[in-house]
Tab-separated table of C-alpha atoms in Angstrom:
chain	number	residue	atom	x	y	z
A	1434	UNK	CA	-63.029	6.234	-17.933
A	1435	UNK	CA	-61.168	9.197	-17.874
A	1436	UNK	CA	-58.815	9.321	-15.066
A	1437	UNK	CA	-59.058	12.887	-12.962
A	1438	UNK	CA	-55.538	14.648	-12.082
A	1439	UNK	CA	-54.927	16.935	-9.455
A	1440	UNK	CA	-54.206	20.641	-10.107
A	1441	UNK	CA	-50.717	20.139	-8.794
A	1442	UNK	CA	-49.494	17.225	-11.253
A	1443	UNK	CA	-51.029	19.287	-14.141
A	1444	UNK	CA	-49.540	22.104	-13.185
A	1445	UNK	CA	-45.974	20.164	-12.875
A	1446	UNK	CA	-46.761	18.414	-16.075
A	1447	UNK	CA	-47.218	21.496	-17.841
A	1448	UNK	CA	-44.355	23.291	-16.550
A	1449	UNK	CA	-41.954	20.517	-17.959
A	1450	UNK	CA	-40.602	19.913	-14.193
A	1451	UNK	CA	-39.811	16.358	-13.063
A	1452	UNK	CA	-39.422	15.432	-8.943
A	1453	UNK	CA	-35.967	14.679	-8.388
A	1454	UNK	CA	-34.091	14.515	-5.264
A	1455	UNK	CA	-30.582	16.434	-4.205
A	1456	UNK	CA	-27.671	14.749	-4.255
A	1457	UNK	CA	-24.225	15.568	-4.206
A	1458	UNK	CA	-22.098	16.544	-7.474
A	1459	UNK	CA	-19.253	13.960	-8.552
A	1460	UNK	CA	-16.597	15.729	-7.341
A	1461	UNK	CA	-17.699	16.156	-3.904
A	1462	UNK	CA	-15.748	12.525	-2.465
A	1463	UNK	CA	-12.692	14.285	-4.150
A	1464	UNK	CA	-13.337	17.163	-2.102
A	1465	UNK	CA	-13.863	15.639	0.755
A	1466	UNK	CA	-10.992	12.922	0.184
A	1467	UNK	CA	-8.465	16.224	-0.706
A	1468	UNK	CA	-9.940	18.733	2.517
A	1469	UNK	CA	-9.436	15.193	5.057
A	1470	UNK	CA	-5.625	14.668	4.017
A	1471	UNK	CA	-4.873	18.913	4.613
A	1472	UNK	CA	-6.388	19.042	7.886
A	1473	UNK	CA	-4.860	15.461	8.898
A	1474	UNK	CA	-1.760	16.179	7.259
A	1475	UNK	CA	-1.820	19.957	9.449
A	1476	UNK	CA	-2.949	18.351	13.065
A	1477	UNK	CA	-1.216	15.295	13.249
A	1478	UNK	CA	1.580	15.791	10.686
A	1479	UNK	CA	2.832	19.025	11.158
A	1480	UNK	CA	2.692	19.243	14.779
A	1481	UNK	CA	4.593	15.907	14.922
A	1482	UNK	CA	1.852	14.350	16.389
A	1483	UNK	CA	2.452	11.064	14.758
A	1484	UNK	CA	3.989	10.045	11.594
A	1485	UNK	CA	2.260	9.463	7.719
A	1486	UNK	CA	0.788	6.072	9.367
A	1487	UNK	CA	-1.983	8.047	11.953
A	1488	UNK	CA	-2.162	10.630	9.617
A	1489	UNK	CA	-3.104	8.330	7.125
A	1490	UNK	CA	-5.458	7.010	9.257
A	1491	UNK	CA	-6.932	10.723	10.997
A	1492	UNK	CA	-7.546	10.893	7.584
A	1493	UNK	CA	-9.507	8.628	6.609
A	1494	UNK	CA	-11.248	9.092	9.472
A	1495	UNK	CA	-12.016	12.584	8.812
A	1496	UNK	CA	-13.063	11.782	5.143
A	1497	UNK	CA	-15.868	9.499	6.454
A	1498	UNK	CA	-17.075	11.979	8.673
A	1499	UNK	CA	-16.851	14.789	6.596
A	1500	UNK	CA	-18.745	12.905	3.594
A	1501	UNK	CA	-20.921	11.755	5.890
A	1502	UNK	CA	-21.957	15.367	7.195
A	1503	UNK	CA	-22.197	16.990	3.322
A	1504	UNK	CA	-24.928	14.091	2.473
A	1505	UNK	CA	-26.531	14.523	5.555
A	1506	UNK	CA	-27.279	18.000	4.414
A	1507	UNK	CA	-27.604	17.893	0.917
A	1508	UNK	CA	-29.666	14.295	0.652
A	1509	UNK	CA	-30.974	13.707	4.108
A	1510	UNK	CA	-30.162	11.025	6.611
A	1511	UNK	CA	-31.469	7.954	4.913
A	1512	UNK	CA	-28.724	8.705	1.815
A	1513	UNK	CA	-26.125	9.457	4.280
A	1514	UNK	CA	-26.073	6.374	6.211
A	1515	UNK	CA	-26.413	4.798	2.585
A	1516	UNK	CA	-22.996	7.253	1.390
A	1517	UNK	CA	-21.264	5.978	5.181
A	1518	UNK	CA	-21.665	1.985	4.715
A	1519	UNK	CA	-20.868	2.311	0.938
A	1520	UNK	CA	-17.268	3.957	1.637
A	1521	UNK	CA	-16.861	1.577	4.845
A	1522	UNK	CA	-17.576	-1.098	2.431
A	1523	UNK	CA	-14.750	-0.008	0.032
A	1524	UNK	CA	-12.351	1.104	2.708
A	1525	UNK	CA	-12.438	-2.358	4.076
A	1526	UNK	CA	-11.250	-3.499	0.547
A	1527	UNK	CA	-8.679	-1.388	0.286
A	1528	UNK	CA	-7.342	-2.607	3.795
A	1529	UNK	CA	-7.435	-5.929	3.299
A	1530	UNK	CA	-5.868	-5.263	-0.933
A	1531	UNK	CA	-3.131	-3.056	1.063
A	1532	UNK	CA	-1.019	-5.562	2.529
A	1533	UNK	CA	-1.320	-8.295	-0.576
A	1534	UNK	CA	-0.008	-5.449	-2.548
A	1535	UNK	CA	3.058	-4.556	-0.160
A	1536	UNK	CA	3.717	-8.061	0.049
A	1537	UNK	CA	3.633	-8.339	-3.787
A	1538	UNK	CA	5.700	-5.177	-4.249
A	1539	UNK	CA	8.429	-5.758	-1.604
A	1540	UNK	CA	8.419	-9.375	-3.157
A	1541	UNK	CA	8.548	-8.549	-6.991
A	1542	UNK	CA	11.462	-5.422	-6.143
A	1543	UNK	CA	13.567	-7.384	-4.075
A	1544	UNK	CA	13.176	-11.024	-6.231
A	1545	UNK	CA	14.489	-9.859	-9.111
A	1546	UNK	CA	17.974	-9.094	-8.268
A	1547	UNK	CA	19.358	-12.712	-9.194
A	1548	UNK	CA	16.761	-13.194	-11.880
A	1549	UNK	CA	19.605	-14.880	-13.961
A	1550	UNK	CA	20.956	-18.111	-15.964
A	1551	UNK	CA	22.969	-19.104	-13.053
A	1552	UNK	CA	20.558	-18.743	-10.352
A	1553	UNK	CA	18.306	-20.958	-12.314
A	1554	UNK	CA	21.084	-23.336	-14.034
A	1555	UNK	CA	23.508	-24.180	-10.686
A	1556	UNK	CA	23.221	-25.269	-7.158
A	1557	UNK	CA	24.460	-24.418	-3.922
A	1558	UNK	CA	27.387	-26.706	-3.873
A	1559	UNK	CA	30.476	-25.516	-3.440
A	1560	UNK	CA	29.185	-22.223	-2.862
A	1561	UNK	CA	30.824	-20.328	0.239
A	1562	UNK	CA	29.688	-17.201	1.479
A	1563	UNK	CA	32.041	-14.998	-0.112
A	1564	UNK	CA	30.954	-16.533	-3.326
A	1565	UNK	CA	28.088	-14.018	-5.235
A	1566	UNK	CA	27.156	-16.820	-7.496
A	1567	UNK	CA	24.569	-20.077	-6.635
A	1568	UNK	CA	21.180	-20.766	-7.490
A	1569	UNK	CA	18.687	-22.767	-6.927
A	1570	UNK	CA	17.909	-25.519	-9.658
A	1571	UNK	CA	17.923	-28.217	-6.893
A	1572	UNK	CA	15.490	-26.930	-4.919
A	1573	UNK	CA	13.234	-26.253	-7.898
A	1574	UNK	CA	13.925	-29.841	-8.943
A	1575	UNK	CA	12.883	-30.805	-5.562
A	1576	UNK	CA	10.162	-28.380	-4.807
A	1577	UNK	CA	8.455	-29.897	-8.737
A	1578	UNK	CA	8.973	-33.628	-7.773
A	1579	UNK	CA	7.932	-33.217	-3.806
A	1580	UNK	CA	4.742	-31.564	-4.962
A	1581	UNK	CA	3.947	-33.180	-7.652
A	1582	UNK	CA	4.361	-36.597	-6.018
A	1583	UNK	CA	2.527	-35.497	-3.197
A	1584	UNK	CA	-0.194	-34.517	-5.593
A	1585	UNK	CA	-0.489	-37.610	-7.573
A	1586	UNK	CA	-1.161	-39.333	-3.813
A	1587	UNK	CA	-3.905	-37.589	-2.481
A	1588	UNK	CA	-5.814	-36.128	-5.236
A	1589	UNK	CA	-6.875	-39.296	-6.117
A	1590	UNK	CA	-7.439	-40.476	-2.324
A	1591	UNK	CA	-9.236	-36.789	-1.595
A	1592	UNK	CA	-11.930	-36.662	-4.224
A	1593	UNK	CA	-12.672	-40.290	-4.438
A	1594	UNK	CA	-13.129	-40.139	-0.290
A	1595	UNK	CA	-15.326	-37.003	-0.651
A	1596	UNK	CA	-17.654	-38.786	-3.190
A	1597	UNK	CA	-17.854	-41.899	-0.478
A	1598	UNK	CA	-19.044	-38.747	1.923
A	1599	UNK	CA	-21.505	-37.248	-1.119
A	1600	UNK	CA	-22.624	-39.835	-2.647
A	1601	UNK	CA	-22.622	-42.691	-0.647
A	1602	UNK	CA	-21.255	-42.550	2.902
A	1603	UNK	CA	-24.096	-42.784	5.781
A	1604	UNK	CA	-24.558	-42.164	9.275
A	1605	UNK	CA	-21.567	-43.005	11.884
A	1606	UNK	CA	-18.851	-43.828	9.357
A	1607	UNK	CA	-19.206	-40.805	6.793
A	1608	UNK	CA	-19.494	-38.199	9.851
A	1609	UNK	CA	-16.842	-39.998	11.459
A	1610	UNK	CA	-14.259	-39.280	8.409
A	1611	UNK	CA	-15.676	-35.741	8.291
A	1612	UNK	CA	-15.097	-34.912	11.479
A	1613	UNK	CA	-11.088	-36.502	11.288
A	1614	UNK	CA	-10.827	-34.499	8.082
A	1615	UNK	CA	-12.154	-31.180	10.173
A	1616	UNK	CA	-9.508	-32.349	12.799
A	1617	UNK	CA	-6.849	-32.639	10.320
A	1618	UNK	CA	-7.248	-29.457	8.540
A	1619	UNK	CA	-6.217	-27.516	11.310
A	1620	UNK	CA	-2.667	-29.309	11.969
A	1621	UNK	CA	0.175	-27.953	11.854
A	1622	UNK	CA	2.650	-28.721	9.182
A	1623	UNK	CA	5.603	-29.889	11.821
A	1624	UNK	CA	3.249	-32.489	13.261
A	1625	UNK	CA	2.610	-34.347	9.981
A	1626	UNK	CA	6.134	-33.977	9.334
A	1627	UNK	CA	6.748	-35.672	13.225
A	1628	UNK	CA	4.524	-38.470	11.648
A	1629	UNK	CA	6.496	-39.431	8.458
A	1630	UNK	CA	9.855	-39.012	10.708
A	1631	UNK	CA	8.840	-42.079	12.970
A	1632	UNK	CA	6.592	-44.018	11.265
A	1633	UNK	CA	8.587	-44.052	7.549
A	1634	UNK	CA	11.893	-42.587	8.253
A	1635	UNK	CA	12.591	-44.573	11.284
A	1636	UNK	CA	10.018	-47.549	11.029
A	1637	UNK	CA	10.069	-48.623	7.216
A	1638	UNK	CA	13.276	-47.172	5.676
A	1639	UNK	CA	15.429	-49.244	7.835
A	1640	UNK	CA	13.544	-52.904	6.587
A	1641	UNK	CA	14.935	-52.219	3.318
A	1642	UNK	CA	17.925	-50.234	4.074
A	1643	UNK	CA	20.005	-52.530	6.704
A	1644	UNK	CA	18.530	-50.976	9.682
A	1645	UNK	CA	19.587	-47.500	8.852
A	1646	UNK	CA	17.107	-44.425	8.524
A	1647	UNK	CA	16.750	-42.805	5.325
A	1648	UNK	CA	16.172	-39.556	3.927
A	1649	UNK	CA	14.405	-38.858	0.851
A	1650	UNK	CA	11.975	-36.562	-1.121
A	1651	UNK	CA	9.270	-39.231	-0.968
A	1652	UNK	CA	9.407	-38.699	2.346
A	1653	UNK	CA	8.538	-35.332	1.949
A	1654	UNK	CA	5.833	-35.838	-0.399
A	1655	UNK	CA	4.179	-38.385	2.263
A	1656	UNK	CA	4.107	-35.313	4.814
A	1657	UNK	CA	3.323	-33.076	1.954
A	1658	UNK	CA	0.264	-35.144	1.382
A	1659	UNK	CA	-1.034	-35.542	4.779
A	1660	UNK	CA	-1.331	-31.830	4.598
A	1661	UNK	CA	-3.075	-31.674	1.417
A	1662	UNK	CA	-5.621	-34.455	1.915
A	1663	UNK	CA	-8.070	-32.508	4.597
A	1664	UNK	CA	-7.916	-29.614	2.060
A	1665	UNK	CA	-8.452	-31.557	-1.296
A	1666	UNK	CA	-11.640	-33.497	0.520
A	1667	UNK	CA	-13.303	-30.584	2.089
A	1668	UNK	CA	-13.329	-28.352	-1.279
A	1669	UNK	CA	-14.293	-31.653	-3.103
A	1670	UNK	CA	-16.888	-32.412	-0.895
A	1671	UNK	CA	-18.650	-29.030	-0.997
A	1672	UNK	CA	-18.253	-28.960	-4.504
A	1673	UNK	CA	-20.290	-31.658	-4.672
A	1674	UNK	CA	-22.910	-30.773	-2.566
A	1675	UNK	CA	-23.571	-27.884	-5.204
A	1676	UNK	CA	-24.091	-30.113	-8.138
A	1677	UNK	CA	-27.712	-29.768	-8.566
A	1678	UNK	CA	-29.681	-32.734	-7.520
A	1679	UNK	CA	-31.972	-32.669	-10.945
A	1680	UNK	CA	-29.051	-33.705	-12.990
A	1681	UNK	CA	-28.278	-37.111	-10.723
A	1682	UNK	CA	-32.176	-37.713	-10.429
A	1683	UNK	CA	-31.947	-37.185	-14.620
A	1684	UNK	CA	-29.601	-39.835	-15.298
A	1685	UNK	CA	-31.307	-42.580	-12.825
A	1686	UNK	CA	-34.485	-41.390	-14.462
A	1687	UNK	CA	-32.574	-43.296	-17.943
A	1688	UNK	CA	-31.117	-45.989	-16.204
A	1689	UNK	CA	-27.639	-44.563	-15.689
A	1690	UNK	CA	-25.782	-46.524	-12.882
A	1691	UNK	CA	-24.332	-44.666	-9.883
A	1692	UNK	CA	-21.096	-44.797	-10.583
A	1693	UNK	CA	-21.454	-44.099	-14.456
A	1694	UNK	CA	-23.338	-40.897	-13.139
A	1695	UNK	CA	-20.683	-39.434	-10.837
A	1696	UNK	CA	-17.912	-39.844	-13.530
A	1697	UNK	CA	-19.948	-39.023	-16.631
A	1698	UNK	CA	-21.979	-35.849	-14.897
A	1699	UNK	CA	-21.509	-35.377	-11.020
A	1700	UNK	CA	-17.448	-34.963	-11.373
A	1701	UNK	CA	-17.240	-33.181	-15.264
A	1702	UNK	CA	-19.962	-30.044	-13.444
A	1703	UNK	CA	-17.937	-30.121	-9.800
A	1704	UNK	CA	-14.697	-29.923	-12.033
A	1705	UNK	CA	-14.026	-26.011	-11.742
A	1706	UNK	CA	-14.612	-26.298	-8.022
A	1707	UNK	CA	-12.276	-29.213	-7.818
A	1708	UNK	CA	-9.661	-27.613	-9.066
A	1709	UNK	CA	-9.329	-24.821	-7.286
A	1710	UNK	CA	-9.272	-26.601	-4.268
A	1711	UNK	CA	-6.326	-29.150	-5.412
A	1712	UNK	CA	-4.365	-25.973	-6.337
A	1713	UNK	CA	-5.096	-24.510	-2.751
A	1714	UNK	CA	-3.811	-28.094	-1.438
A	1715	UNK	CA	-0.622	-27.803	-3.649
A	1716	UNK	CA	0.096	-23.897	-3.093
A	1717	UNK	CA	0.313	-25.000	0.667
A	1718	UNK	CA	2.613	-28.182	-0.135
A	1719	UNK	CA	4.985	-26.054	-2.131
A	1720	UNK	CA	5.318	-23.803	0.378
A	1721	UNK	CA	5.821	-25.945	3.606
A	1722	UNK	CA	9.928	-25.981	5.208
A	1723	UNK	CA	9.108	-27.768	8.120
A	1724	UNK	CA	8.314	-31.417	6.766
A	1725	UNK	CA	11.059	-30.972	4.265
A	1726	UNK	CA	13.483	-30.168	6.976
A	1727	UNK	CA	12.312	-32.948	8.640
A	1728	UNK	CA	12.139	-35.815	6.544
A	1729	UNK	CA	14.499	-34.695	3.446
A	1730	UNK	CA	16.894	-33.155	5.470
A	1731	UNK	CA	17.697	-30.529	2.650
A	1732	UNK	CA	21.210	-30.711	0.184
A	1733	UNK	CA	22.986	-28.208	-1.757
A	1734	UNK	CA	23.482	-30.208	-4.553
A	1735	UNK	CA	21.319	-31.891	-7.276
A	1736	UNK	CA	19.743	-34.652	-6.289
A	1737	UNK	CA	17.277	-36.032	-9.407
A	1738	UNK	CA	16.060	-39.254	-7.318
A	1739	UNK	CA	13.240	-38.707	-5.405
A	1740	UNK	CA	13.093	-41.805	-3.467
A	1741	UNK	CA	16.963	-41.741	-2.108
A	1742	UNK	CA	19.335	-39.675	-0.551
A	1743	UNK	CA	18.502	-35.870	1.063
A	1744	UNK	CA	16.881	-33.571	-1.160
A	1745	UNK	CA	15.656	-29.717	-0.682
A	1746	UNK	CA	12.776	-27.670	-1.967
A	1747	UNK	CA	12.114	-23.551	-3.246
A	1748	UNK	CA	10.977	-23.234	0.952
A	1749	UNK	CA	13.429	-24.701	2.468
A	1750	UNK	CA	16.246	-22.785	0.248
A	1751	UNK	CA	14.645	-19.697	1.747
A	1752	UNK	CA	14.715	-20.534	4.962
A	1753	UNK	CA	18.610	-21.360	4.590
A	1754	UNK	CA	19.538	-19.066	2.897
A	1755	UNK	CA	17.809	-16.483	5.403
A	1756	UNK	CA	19.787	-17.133	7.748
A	1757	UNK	CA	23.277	-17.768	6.473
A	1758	UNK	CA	25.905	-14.746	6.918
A	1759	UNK	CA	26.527	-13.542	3.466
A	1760	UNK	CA	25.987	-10.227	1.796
A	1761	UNK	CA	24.785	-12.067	-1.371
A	1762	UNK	CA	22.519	-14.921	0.519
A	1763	UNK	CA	18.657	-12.430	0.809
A	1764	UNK	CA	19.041	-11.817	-2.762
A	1765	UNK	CA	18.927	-15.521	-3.269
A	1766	UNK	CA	16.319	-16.258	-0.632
A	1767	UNK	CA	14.451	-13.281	-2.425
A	1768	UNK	CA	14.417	-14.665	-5.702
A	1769	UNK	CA	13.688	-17.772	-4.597
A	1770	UNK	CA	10.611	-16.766	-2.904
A	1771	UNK	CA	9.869	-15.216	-6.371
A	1772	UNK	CA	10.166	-18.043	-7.800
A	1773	UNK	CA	7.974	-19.943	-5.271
A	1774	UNK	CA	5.137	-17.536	-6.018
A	1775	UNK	CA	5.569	-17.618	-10.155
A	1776	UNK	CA	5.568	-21.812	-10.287
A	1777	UNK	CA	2.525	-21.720	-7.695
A	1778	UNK	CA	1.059	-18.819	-10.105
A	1779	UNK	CA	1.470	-20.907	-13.333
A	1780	UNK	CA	0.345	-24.023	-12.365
A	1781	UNK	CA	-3.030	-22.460	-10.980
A	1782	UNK	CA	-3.413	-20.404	-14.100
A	1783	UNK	CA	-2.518	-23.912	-16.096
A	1784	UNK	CA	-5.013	-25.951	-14.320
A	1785	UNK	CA	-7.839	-23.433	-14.578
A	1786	UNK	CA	-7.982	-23.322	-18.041
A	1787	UNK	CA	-7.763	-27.366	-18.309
A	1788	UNK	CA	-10.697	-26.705	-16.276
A	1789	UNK	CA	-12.856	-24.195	-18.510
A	1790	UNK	CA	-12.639	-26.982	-21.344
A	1791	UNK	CA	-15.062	-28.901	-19.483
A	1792	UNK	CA	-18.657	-29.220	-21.775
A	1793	UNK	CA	-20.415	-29.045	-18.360
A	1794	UNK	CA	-18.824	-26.434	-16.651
A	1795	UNK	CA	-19.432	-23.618	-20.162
């Protein structure tokens, strides 16, 4: 059958005209954006009012309003509230991407002034404050063998208790060790470093050392790990709850055995996920002064052995050099915060793309 049209589509039809709704030209957030900042920058500014902070955010202010007004009239309510969430939406970004960048900046301008052979070639020791030279190569020494000792402990110990929690832990006992993981993840770094202090420091050390304490790195890296585990076994554990449950059903479907399963499929597709989480778990080891104050009691010198004698790290070399009286000592502390930030950068990058050569996980 022929279908009938009404006089008014034909008539549209025929004319060539298409319905379209108003809305506003490109440059209008521009315009907006530029007529916010002049009357800001004249009420608050100008009459001293405040400083660029509140007019900054008078501004801002006024640009959501006044955007918000020109689509009310040009595209209707309905498009403005649309036009007010989307610029909330991207405002919020840009607040929380403001301080990351200041941080970054004030980091990156301020780090590089002893971005030099000696700073990463020498030590503190016999360094006074008058002196303009030092580095750091002992705390980066530490800092690598801390952390990565630390990480050797508990990434095995982390993902092989959150597969016990996936795979095979039940009732009491698996939400038992959830709920002390929960409880662990929110303690603070001095207490696990409290922990190592009197149970290795002052309990064990002195069985093998003629009754006297001692210091070392591996201490560190024990209360390095007790901070990382909680971490390493709640990303592990949710990564493993997203593993879809076809592929385990798949292999016991062709007589795979459990454990065959979790190593050969479960772990190779949670991989990406894993990762990410270990380098969380290590970003916050590096970065920890308290245990390492505690339990390595921090040297200016080299110290190669991790298991005797006092030893420092990139965080604790900060936090010294903060606070000693010398002209020279923030540009040290600034560089090695720099530093901090680069390693930490590096390995994540590193381990990410170990990652991404995973079959599963293309």
């Amino acid at each position: 059958m022929m279908s009938v049209e009404t006089p008014e589509r034909v008539v549209g039809l025929s004319s060539g005209q298409q319905l379209r709704s108003k809305s506003l030209p490109s440059w209008s957030a521009w315009a907006a954006a530029a007529a916010a900042i002049a009357v800001a920058f004249v009420l608050i500014y100008l009459t001293s009012a405040g400083g660029l902070v509140l007019t900054g955010v008078v501004a801002a202010v006024l640009f959501v309003l006044f955007f918000a007004i020109a689509a009310s009239i040009v595209e209707g309510g309905r498009a403005a509230r649309n036009r007010i969430a989307t610029t909330l939406i991207y405002g919020a970004f840009i607040l929380a991407l403001a301080p990351l960048l200041s941080v970054a900046w004030t980091l990156v301008s301020k780090g590089t002034t002893r971005l030099d052979g000696n700073f990463f070639g020498t030590s503190m020791n016999n360094i006074g404050a008058f002196d303009e030279k030092g580095g750091a190569y002992h705390a980066i020494i530490g800092t690598l063998e801390q952390a990565g000792l630390a990480t050797l402990i508990t990434v095995p110990l982390g993902i092989l208790g959150a597969i016990y929690i996936v795979e095979y832990g039940r009732g009491f006992l698996a939400n038992a060790i959830r709920f002390f993981v929960d409880v662990m993840t929110g303690i603070p770094s001095i207490v696990s470093g409290l922990f190592i202090l009197s149970f290795w420091v002052f309990t064990v050390t002195p069985l093998f050392n003629d009754g006297r304490a001692a210091y070392s790195g591996f201490a560190a890296a024990l209360s390095l790990s007790v901070l990382m585990l909680p971490t390493i076994v709640r990303s592990t554990e949710e990564m493993l709850r997203l593993v879809p449950s076809a592929l385990r059903e798949g292999a016991y479907a062709l007589g795979v055995a459990r454990w065959k399963t979790i190593v050969s499929i479960v772990l190779p597709t949670a991989l990406p996920g894993i990762v990410t989480g270990v380098m969380l778990a290590v970003a916050r080891a590096a970065g920890e002064t308290a245990p390492v104050l505690l339990v390595a009691g921090g040297l200016n010198s080299i110290n190669f052995n991790v298991f005797s004698g006092n030893q420092s790290s990139l965080s604790l070399f900060v936090f010294e050099q903060a606070g000693v009286a010398s002209e020279f000592a923030p540009g040290r502390a600034w560089t090695a915060a720099l530093t901090l930030v680069v390693l930490v950068l590096v390995l994540t990058v590193a381990a990410k793309l170990l990652a991404r050569r995973n079959k599963l996980a293309r």
